[in-house]
GROMACS .gro file of C-alpha atoms in nm:
model
  409
    1MET     CA    1  11.680   8.871  10.718
    2ASP     CA    2  12.050   8.863  10.660
    3THR     CA    3  12.172   8.568  10.854
    4ASP     CA    4  12.105   8.219  10.903
    5THR     CA    5  11.969   8.251  11.254
    6ASP     CA    6  11.713   8.537  11.127
    7LEU     CA    7  11.584   8.316  10.857
    8ALA     CA    8  11.516   8.014  11.105
    9ASP     CA    9  11.336   8.248  11.340
   10LEU     CA   10  11.145   8.395  11.088
   11VAL     CA   11  11.046   8.027  10.962
   12ALA     CA   12  10.961   7.935  11.309
   13GLU     CA   13  10.726   8.245  11.339
   14LYS     CA   14  10.575   8.123  11.011
   15ILE     CA   15  10.490   7.790  11.150
   16ALA     CA   16  10.335   7.971  11.465
   17PHE     CA   17  10.125   8.178  11.264
   18GLY     CA   18  10.001   7.878  11.019
   19GLU     CA   19   9.916   7.690  11.346
   20ALA     CA   20   9.709   7.985  11.478
   21LEU     CA   21   9.527   8.008  11.142
   22LEU     CA   22   9.461   7.619  11.162
   23GLU     CA   23   9.294   7.687  11.505
   24ARG     CA   24   9.073   7.970  11.340
   25THR     CA   25   8.948   7.752  11.091
   26LYS     CA   26   8.756   7.529  11.348
   27ASN     CA   27   8.519   7.814  11.362
   28TYR     CA   28   8.399   7.715  11.035
   29LYS     CA   29   8.466   7.317  11.045
   30LYS     CA   30   8.100   7.239  10.932
   31LEU     CA   31   8.141   7.461  10.626
   32GLU     CA   32   8.186   7.277  10.302
   33GLY     CA   33   8.537   7.283  10.172
   34MET     CA   34   8.706   7.366  10.515
   35PRO     CA   35   8.860   7.012  10.529
   36LYS     CA   36   9.028   7.099  10.200
   37LEU     CA   37   9.159   7.416  10.314
   38GLN     CA   38   9.277   7.262  10.632
   39ARG     CA   39   9.475   6.999  10.433
   40ASN     CA   40   9.626   7.261  10.272
   41LEU     CA   41   9.720   7.466  10.549
   42LYS     CA   42   9.853   7.148  10.744
   43GLN     CA   43  10.084   7.047  10.427
   44GLU     CA   44  10.217   7.422  10.428
   45ILE     CA   45  10.322   7.388  10.803
   46LYS     CA   46  10.483   7.061  10.740
   47PHE     CA   47  10.698   7.196  10.454
   48LEU     CA   48  10.783   7.477  10.683
   49GLU     CA   49  10.876   7.235  10.953
   50LYS     CA   50  11.084   7.026  10.722
   51ILE     CA   51  11.301   7.289  10.605
   52LEU     CA   52  11.375   7.415  10.956
   53VAL     CA   53  11.468   7.069  11.086
   54ASN     CA   54  11.715   7.054  10.790
   55ARG     CA   55  11.801   7.378  10.785
   56SER     CA   56  11.749   7.394  10.381
   57TYR     CA   57  11.517   7.722  10.430
   58LYS     CA   58  11.566   8.007  10.180
   59LYS     CA   59  11.425   8.381  10.149
   60GLU     CA   60  11.214   8.249   9.882
   61HIS     CA   61  11.041   7.991  10.094
   62LEU     CA   62  10.881   8.287  10.314
   63GLN     CA   63  10.837   8.522  10.014
   64CYS     CA   64  10.621   8.247   9.826
   65SER     CA   65  10.461   8.096  10.146
   66ASN     CA   66  10.054   8.056  10.068
   67LEU     CA   67  10.001   8.162  10.434
   68SER     CA   68   9.894   8.516  10.317
   69HIS     CA   69   9.630   8.386  10.092
   70PHE     CA   70   9.507   8.155  10.343
   71THR     CA   71   9.496   8.431  10.604
   72ALA     CA   72   9.323   8.655  10.355
   73VAL     CA   73   9.015   8.398  10.296
   74LEU     CA   74   8.953   8.375  10.644
   75ASN     CA   75   8.956   8.754  10.708
   76VAL     CA   76   8.719   8.785  10.445
   77LEU     CA   77   8.507   8.477  10.560
   78ASP     CA   78   8.474   8.654  10.919
   79THR     CA   79   8.271   8.948  10.725
   80THR     CA   80   8.053   8.727  10.492
   81LYS     CA   81   7.728   8.562  10.586
   82ASP     CA   82   7.519   8.277  10.495
   83ASN     CA   83   7.846   8.099  10.394
   84VAL     CA   84   7.810   7.788  10.163
   85SER     CA   85   8.168   7.666  10.102
   86VAL     CA   86   8.504   7.737  10.064
   87MET     CA   87   8.755   7.663   9.769
   88LYS     CA   88   8.464   7.536   9.572
   89VAL     CA   89   8.543   7.417   9.190
   90PHE     CA   90   8.302   7.504   8.944
   91LYS     CA   91   8.379   7.300   8.647
   92SER     CA   92   8.315   7.439   8.311
   93GLY     CA   93   8.242   7.272   7.965
   94ALA     CA   94   8.346   7.601   7.737
   95ALA     CA   95   8.545   7.824   7.968
   96ARG     CA   96   8.818   7.727   8.227
   97ASN     CA   97   8.735   7.579   8.549
   98VAL     CA   98   8.747   7.841   8.836
   99THR     CA   99   8.793   7.780   9.203
  100VAL     CA  100   8.589   7.996   9.452
  101ASP     CA  101   8.728   8.092   9.747
  102ILE     CA  102   8.399   8.168   9.922
  103VAL     CA  103   8.050   8.109   9.812
  104CYS     CA  104   7.848   8.294  10.047
  105GLU     CA  105   7.473   8.455  10.069
  106ASN     CA  106   7.316   8.118  10.009
  107GLY     CA  107   7.514   8.089   9.692
  108LEU     CA  108   7.421   8.431   9.552
  109LYS     CA  109   7.782   8.542   9.574
  110TRP     CA  110   8.123   8.425   9.463
  111ILE     CA  111   8.430   8.590   9.625
  112LYS     CA  112   8.780   8.555   9.462
  113VAL     CA  113   9.039   8.651   9.723
  114VAL     CA  114   9.375   8.806   9.564
  115ALA     CA  115   9.651   8.843   9.853
  116ARG     CA  116   9.931   8.944   9.572
  117ASN     CA  117  10.114   9.262   9.554
  118PRO     CA  118   9.920   9.540   9.356
  119LYS     CA  119  10.220   9.629   9.168
  120SER     CA  120  10.295   9.263   9.064
  121LEU     CA  121   9.922   9.225   8.963
  122SER     CA  122   9.946   9.531   8.739
  123GLN     CA  123  10.276   9.406   8.556
  124ILE     CA  124  10.133   9.082   8.510
  125SER     CA  125   9.816   9.229   8.341
  126MET     CA  126  10.050   9.454   8.118
  127GLY     CA  127  10.216   9.126   7.980
  128ASP     CA  128  10.525   9.181   8.210
  129THR     CA  129  10.552   8.776   8.292
  130SER     CA  130  10.657   8.477   8.155
  131TYR     CA  131  10.430   8.283   7.862
  132GLY     CA  132  10.184   8.079   7.987
  133SER     CA  133  10.102   8.296   8.331
  134ARG     CA  134   9.767   8.429   8.323
  135SER     CA  135   9.659   8.759   8.469
  136VAL     CA  136   9.394   8.847   8.717
  137ILE     CA  137   9.214   8.989   8.413
  138ASP     CA  138   9.198   8.649   8.234
  139LYS     CA  139   9.057   8.502   8.563
  140ALA     CA  140   8.795   8.779   8.568
  141ARG     CA  141   8.681   8.676   8.224
  142ASP     CA  142   8.668   8.311   8.355
  143PHE     CA  143   8.465   8.369   8.656
  144VAL     CA  144   8.212   8.595   8.450
  145ALA     CA  145   8.148   8.303   8.182
  146VAL     CA  146   8.140   8.029   8.459
  147SER     CA  147   7.920   8.207   8.698
  148LYS     CA  148   7.652   8.243   8.398
  149GLN     CA  149   7.629   7.856   8.385
  150PHE     CA  150   7.550   7.802   8.763
  151PRO     CA  151   7.240   8.021   8.841
  152ARG     CA  152   7.119   8.028   9.183
  153LEU     CA  153   6.726   8.109   9.238
  154PHE     CA  154   6.736   8.200   8.896
  155GLN     CA  155   6.991   8.451   8.934
  156THR     CA  156   7.357   8.495   8.810
  157PRO     CA  157   7.587   8.473   9.101
  158SER     CA  158   7.760   8.812   9.183
  159VAL     CA  159   8.116   8.781   9.158
  160ILE     CA  160   8.358   8.997   9.396
  161PHE     CA  161   8.738   9.000   9.373
  162SER     CA  162   8.861   9.105   9.708
  163PHE     CA  163   9.212   9.240   9.705
  164ALA     CA  164   9.387   9.199  10.063
  165ASN     CA  165   9.665   9.425   9.950
  166GLY     CA  166   9.490   9.662   9.757
  167VAL     CA  167   9.476   9.692   9.364
  168GLY     CA  168   9.566   9.947   9.116
  169ARG     CA  169   9.306  10.199   9.003
  170ASN     CA  170   9.352  10.122   8.643
  171LEU     CA  171   9.348   9.747   8.701
  172ALA     CA  172   9.026   9.778   8.923
  173ALA     CA  173   8.862   9.961   8.651
  174ALA     CA  174   8.941   9.698   8.396
  175ILE     CA  175   8.809   9.414   8.625
  176GLU     CA  176   8.495   9.636   8.700
  177SER     CA  177   8.437   9.643   8.310
  178TYR     CA  178   8.337   9.286   8.326
  179GLY     CA  179   8.053   9.357   8.573
  180ILE     CA  180   8.268   9.233   8.863
  181ILE     CA  181   8.268   9.412   9.208
  182VAL     CA  182   8.627   9.528   9.315
  183GLU     CA  183   8.702   9.538   9.697
  184GLY     CA  184   9.017   9.663   9.851
  185GLU     CA  185   9.229   9.998   9.879
  186ARG     CA  186   9.266  10.156   9.528
  187VAL     CA  187   9.633  10.255   9.460
  188GLU     CA  188   9.781  10.444   9.213
  189ASP     CA  189   9.924  10.210   8.930
  190ASP     CA  190  10.010  10.448   8.621
  191LEU     CA  191  10.395  10.454   8.707
  192PHE     CA  192  10.402  10.058   8.681
  193CYS     CA  193  10.549  10.084   8.339
  194LEU     CA  194  10.781  10.358   8.381
  195GLU     CA  195  11.025  10.175   8.599
  196GLU     CA  196  11.030   9.781   8.682
  197TYR     CA  197  11.070   9.669   9.047
  198ASP     CA  198  11.068   9.358   9.234
  199GLU     CA  199  10.832   9.341   9.535
  200GLU     CA  200  11.085   9.300   9.753
  201ASP     CA  201  11.260   9.614   9.624
  202GLU     CA  202  10.971   9.850   9.638
  203ASN     CA  203  11.184  10.101   9.837
  204GLU     CA  204  11.491  10.089   9.638
  205ASN     CA  205  11.415  10.304   9.318
  206ILE     CA  206  11.635  10.111   9.093
  207SER     CA  207  11.559  10.201   8.746
  208SER     CA  208  11.629   9.947   8.430
  209SER     CA  209  11.904  10.165   8.323
  210ALA     CA  210  12.081  10.160   8.644
  211LEU     CA  211  12.100   9.792   8.613
  212SER     CA  212  12.232   9.772   8.285
  213THR     CA  213  12.611   9.673   8.255
  214GLU     CA  214  12.826   9.982   8.223
  215ASN     CA  215  12.959  10.043   7.855
  216ALA     CA  216  12.755   9.755   7.730
  217ASP     CA  217  12.712   9.942   7.382
  218GLU     CA  218  13.084   9.830   7.333
  219ILE     CA  219  13.024   9.478   7.326
  220LYS     CA  220  12.946   9.370   6.951
  221LYS     CA  221  12.739   9.068   7.001
  222VAL     CA  222  12.379   9.065   7.119
  223ASN     CA  223  12.209   8.790   7.290
  224LEU     CA  224  11.815   8.861   7.254
  225ASP     CA  225  11.577   8.754   7.510
  226ILE     CA  226  11.206   8.685   7.426
  227SER     CA  227  11.096   9.002   7.598
  228ALA     CA  228  11.338   9.181   7.365
  229MET     CA  229  11.209   8.985   7.051
  230LEU     CA  230  10.843   9.095   7.152
  231ALA     CA  231  10.911   9.437   7.241
  232TYR     CA  232  11.088   9.484   6.925
  233CYS     CA  233  10.782   9.363   6.706
  234SER     CA  234  10.504   9.496   6.897
  235SER     CA  235  10.237   9.682   6.737
  236VAL     CA  236  10.262   9.939   7.005
  237THR     CA  237  10.631   9.985   6.951
  238ASN     CA  238  10.569  10.034   6.574
  239GLY     CA  239  10.336  10.325   6.557
  240SER     CA  240  10.012  10.238   6.694
  241ALA     CA  241  10.081  10.365   7.045
  242GLY     CA  242   9.877  10.677   6.960
  243LEU     CA  243   9.596  10.527   6.758
  244PHE     CA  244   9.395  10.341   6.979
  245LYS     CA  245   9.191  10.354   7.306
  246PHE     CA  246   9.092  10.041   7.468
  247ASP     CA  247   8.824   9.931   7.699
  248VAL     CA  248   9.079   9.811   7.929
  249PRO     CA  249   9.264  10.096   8.099
  250ILE     CA  250   9.580   9.886   8.158
  251LEU     CA  251   9.642   9.881   7.782
  252THR     CA  252   9.591  10.263   7.716
  253GLN     CA  253   9.844  10.311   7.995
  254VAL     CA  254  10.106  10.074   7.804
  255ALA     CA  255  10.046  10.312   7.506
  256LYS     CA  256  10.103  10.625   7.694
  257CYS     CA  257  10.427  10.486   7.835
  258GLU     CA  258  10.538  10.384   7.478
  259LEU     CA  259  10.437  10.758   7.349
  260GLN     CA  260  10.657  10.908   7.624
  261ARG     CA  261  10.934  10.682   7.595
  262PRO     CA  262  10.965  10.472   7.252
  263GLN     CA  263  11.163  10.164   7.302
  264LYS     CA  264  11.195  10.073   6.913
  265PRO     CA  265  11.445  10.361   6.851
  266ILE     CA  266  11.652  10.269   7.192
  267LEU     CA  267  11.669   9.884   7.051
  268ASP     CA  268  11.761  10.001   6.702
  269GLN     CA  269  12.023  10.223   6.807
  270PHE     CA  270  12.171   9.939   7.034
  271PHE     CA  271  12.157   9.683   6.768
  272GLU     CA  272  12.326   9.881   6.513
  273GLY     CA  273  12.672   9.734   6.391
  274LYS     CA  274  12.620   9.431   6.616
  275THR     CA  275  12.562   9.065   6.563
  276LEU     CA  276  12.246   8.923   6.709
  277TYR     CA  277  12.203   8.589   6.844
  278CYS     CA  278  11.957   8.401   7.024
  279CYS     CA  279  11.951   8.045   7.177
  280GLN     CA  280  11.712   7.788   7.087
  281THR     CA  281  11.496   7.790   7.400
  282ALA     CA  282  11.445   8.188   7.319
  283TYR     CA  283  11.386   8.133   6.956
  284ASP     CA  284  11.110   7.824   7.038
  285SER     CA  285  10.929   8.066   7.306
  286PHE     CA  286  10.913   8.345   7.057
  287ILE     CA  287  10.798   8.161   6.800
  288GLU     CA  288  10.522   7.964   7.022
  289ILE     CA  289  10.420   8.312   7.154
  290MET     CA  290  10.401   8.467   6.826
  291ASN     CA  291  10.178   8.210   6.685
  292THR     CA  292   9.968   8.213   6.978
  293ILE     CA  293   9.876   8.597   7.065
  294GLY     CA  294  10.098   8.786   6.780
  295GLY     CA  295   9.884   8.982   6.506
  296PRO     CA  296   9.922   8.962   6.148
  297GLU     CA  297  10.172   9.234   6.113
  298GLU     CA  298  10.344   9.152   6.457
  299LYS     CA  299  10.407   8.801   6.276
  300ILE     CA  300  10.565   8.960   5.965
  301ARG     CA  301  10.785   9.172   6.193
  302GLY     CA  302  10.887   8.880   6.391
  303ASP     CA  303  10.989   8.671   6.066
  304LYS     CA  304  11.196   8.983   5.944
  305LEU     CA  305  11.376   8.983   6.262
  306LEU     CA  306  11.463   8.643   6.297
  307GLU     CA  307  11.615   8.659   5.945
  308ASN     CA  308  11.900   8.847   6.093
  309VAL     CA  309  11.925   8.655   6.442
  310LYS     CA  310  12.172   8.344   6.457
  311VAL     CA  311  12.018   8.079   6.650
  312LEU     CA  312  12.258   7.864   6.858
  313PRO     CA  313  12.208   7.575   7.098
  314ASP     CA  314  12.127   7.652   7.448
  315ASN     CA  315  12.482   7.520   7.539
  316ALA     CA  316  12.686   7.682   7.291
  317SER     CA  317  12.986   7.837   7.370
  318VAL     CA  318  13.202   8.147   7.232
  319GLU     CA  319  13.364   7.922   6.991
  320ASP     CA  320  13.040   7.872   6.814
  321THR     CA  321  13.004   8.254   6.714
  322ASP     CA  322  13.191   8.438   6.454
  323ASP     CA  323  13.356   8.672   6.688
  324PHE     CA  324  13.577   8.514   6.933
  325GLU     CA  325  13.678   8.822   7.102
  326THR     CA  326  13.562   8.889   7.472
  327THR     CA  327  13.574   9.220   7.659
  328GLU     CA  328  13.672   9.322   8.001
  329ALA     CA  329  13.301   9.300   8.086
  330PHE     CA  330  13.286   8.918   8.136
  331SER     CA  331  13.641   8.881   8.325
  332ASN     CA  332  13.496   8.904   8.676
  333ILE     CA  333  13.112   8.806   8.668
  334GLN     CA  334  13.132   8.477   8.420
  335TYR     CA  335  12.915   8.232   8.565
  336THR     CA  336  13.049   7.945   8.698
  337PRO     CA  337  12.996   7.628   8.925
  338ASP     CA  338  13.112   7.833   9.231
  339LYS     CA  339  12.817   8.095   9.129
  340GLU     CA  340  12.559   7.852   9.126
  341ILE     CA  341  12.193   8.036   9.078
  342LYS     CA  342  11.894   7.889   9.243
  343VAL     CA  343  11.579   7.868   9.056
  344GLY     CA  344  11.277   8.021   9.242
  345GLY     CA  345  11.081   8.341   9.248
  346GLN     CA  346  11.199   8.586   8.927
  347ILE     CA  347  11.471   8.315   8.857
  348THR     CA  348  11.276   8.092   8.607
  349GLU     CA  349  11.435   7.778   8.475
  350ARG     CA  350  11.374   7.925   8.133
  351SER     CA  351  11.537   8.299   8.177
  352LEU     CA  352  11.835   8.145   8.351
  353LYS     CA  353  11.878   7.925   8.014
  354VAL     CA  354  11.866   8.258   7.807
  355PHE     CA  355  12.091   8.462   8.035
  356ARG     CA  356  12.361   8.181   8.091
  357PHE     CA  357  12.370   8.139   7.693
  358GLY     CA  358  12.435   8.506   7.647
  359ASP     CA  359  12.719   8.464   7.923
  360ARG     CA  360  12.872   8.176   7.753
  361ILE     CA  361  12.894   8.318   7.387
  362ARG     CA  362  13.025   8.659   7.566
  363ALA     CA  363  12.722   8.875   7.407
  364VAL     CA  364  12.519   9.124   7.587
  365THR     CA  365  12.186   9.023   7.698
  366VAL     CA  366  11.879   9.251   7.588
  367SER     CA  367  11.585   9.221   7.827
  368ALA     CA  368  11.314   9.388   7.985
  369ASN     CA  369  11.360   9.088   8.270
  370ALA     CA  370  11.475   9.362   8.547
  371GLY     CA  371  11.360   9.107   8.802
  372PHE     CA  372  11.579   8.813   8.718
  373VAL     CA  373  11.869   9.044   8.670
  374ARG     CA  374  11.803   9.187   9.032
  375ALA     CA  375  11.747   8.857   9.175
  376ALA     CA  376  12.064   8.726   9.039
  377MET     CA  377  12.266   9.019   9.150
  378GLN     CA  378  12.124   8.927   9.504
  379GLN     CA  379  12.273   8.591   9.457
  380GLY     CA  380  12.610   8.719   9.360
  381VAL     CA  381  12.587   8.679   8.984
  382ASN     CA  382  12.585   8.994   8.751
  383PHE     CA  383  12.495   8.934   8.396
  384VAL     CA  384  12.624   9.137   8.128
  385VAL     CA  385  12.299   9.321   8.022
  386PHE     CA  386  12.123   9.610   7.861
  387LEU     CA  387  11.773   9.634   8.008
  388HIS     CA  388  11.485   9.802   7.831
  389GLU     CA  389  11.127   9.873   7.939
  390SER     CA  390  10.864   9.588   7.863
  391ARG     CA  391  10.625   9.605   7.596
  392ALA     CA  392  10.371   9.311   7.500
  393LEU     CA  393  10.220   9.220   7.172
  394THR     CA  394   9.932   9.414   7.136
  395GLU     CA  395   9.765   9.390   6.779
  396GLN     CA  396   9.519   9.137   6.838
  397LYS     CA  397   9.392   9.339   7.115
  398GLU     CA  398   9.386   9.656   6.891
  399LEU     CA  399   9.180   9.448   6.655
  400GLU     CA  400   8.942   9.290   6.929
  401LYS     CA  401   8.903   9.574   7.188
  402GLY     CA  402   9.075   9.910   7.049
  403SER     CA  403   8.878  10.212   6.901
  404ILE     CA  404   9.042  10.487   6.687
  405VAL     CA  405   9.124  10.804   6.860
  406GLY     CA  406   9.325  11.109   6.804
  407ASN     CA  407   9.586  11.126   7.077
  408LEU     CA  408   9.643  10.961   7.410
  409LEU     CA  409   9.838  11.243   7.546
   0.00000   0.00000   0.00000
């Protein structure tokens, strides 16, 4: 997939594959909701045809295609009986509405089909994602709550999560703790917080430390990413890692990772003797996340951290800082118009603002967002970064779900 011709061929293959899926749906043309699935398929095919004709295709278009999900839905549909509907929306007054991919066995079973990479699913469930993104565990809670509002034959429908590409053992156990049946191959997920990988880099075995800029410690200005501020203030990085055992195994695993490799001492050592900055976008996002899911002590630590952080506009430049001195690290990798980064996949608008801010003020960006750094490198832009392991806010979960234990190791 290195050349324009290769990409074009792959897009054409995707189109042919989509048309074959559309043909398969005719076997279920009388099933409620199938016209909706067919419309979605046609829209996906139409989009692929358009970018093929205009030669505007990108690698991300293939990675983010919904065809894999539609394929998984049809594969499961081929194995179920007494099917009632597909893509059925159940509206709830108290909980979030849910879309059930397959309602079968005369309404007694609800099936949610998940086609995402198992590593990605586990990372999101551990909090390694942008604010607002919802994990499969969040969706599990929604399905259980809503299913109770729609009994069938005086019974609450059974909820099944079917993982087409497998699911981590810990994540599967967490989902099953809500009474949901988990289908799909179980894979090991206890290493997900040791190294940070992209779905496309599973075989590259690149660690966060390897992605950090060489001699980054010599730069005396630090640009704090949201992930760095959250990790610094998290309860799990401030002494609680060995105190709690959760009913959700994923959270226990995060604590184990912290016990093995404490992150706050690493950040403290890196921050020593440096001036801390953050852009307005990072500041606003950090405050919003902290106000939403932060615990009492985490909020106090957040306030103390911000007392030592200089907040500047997103478009600030080096002249707006106290130290105009630049370093050799920025000489060849400065973000410039001829190095435009395209948003998509791991490159989000918010992350791009944060990293560009650090680049402009000539500060090393401290972050856990290895996915962004790697995706930028693939587009030819190497930001000046110091990467650490991801840690989420945990205090609220400790208060709600945790129980005191002796030691997790």
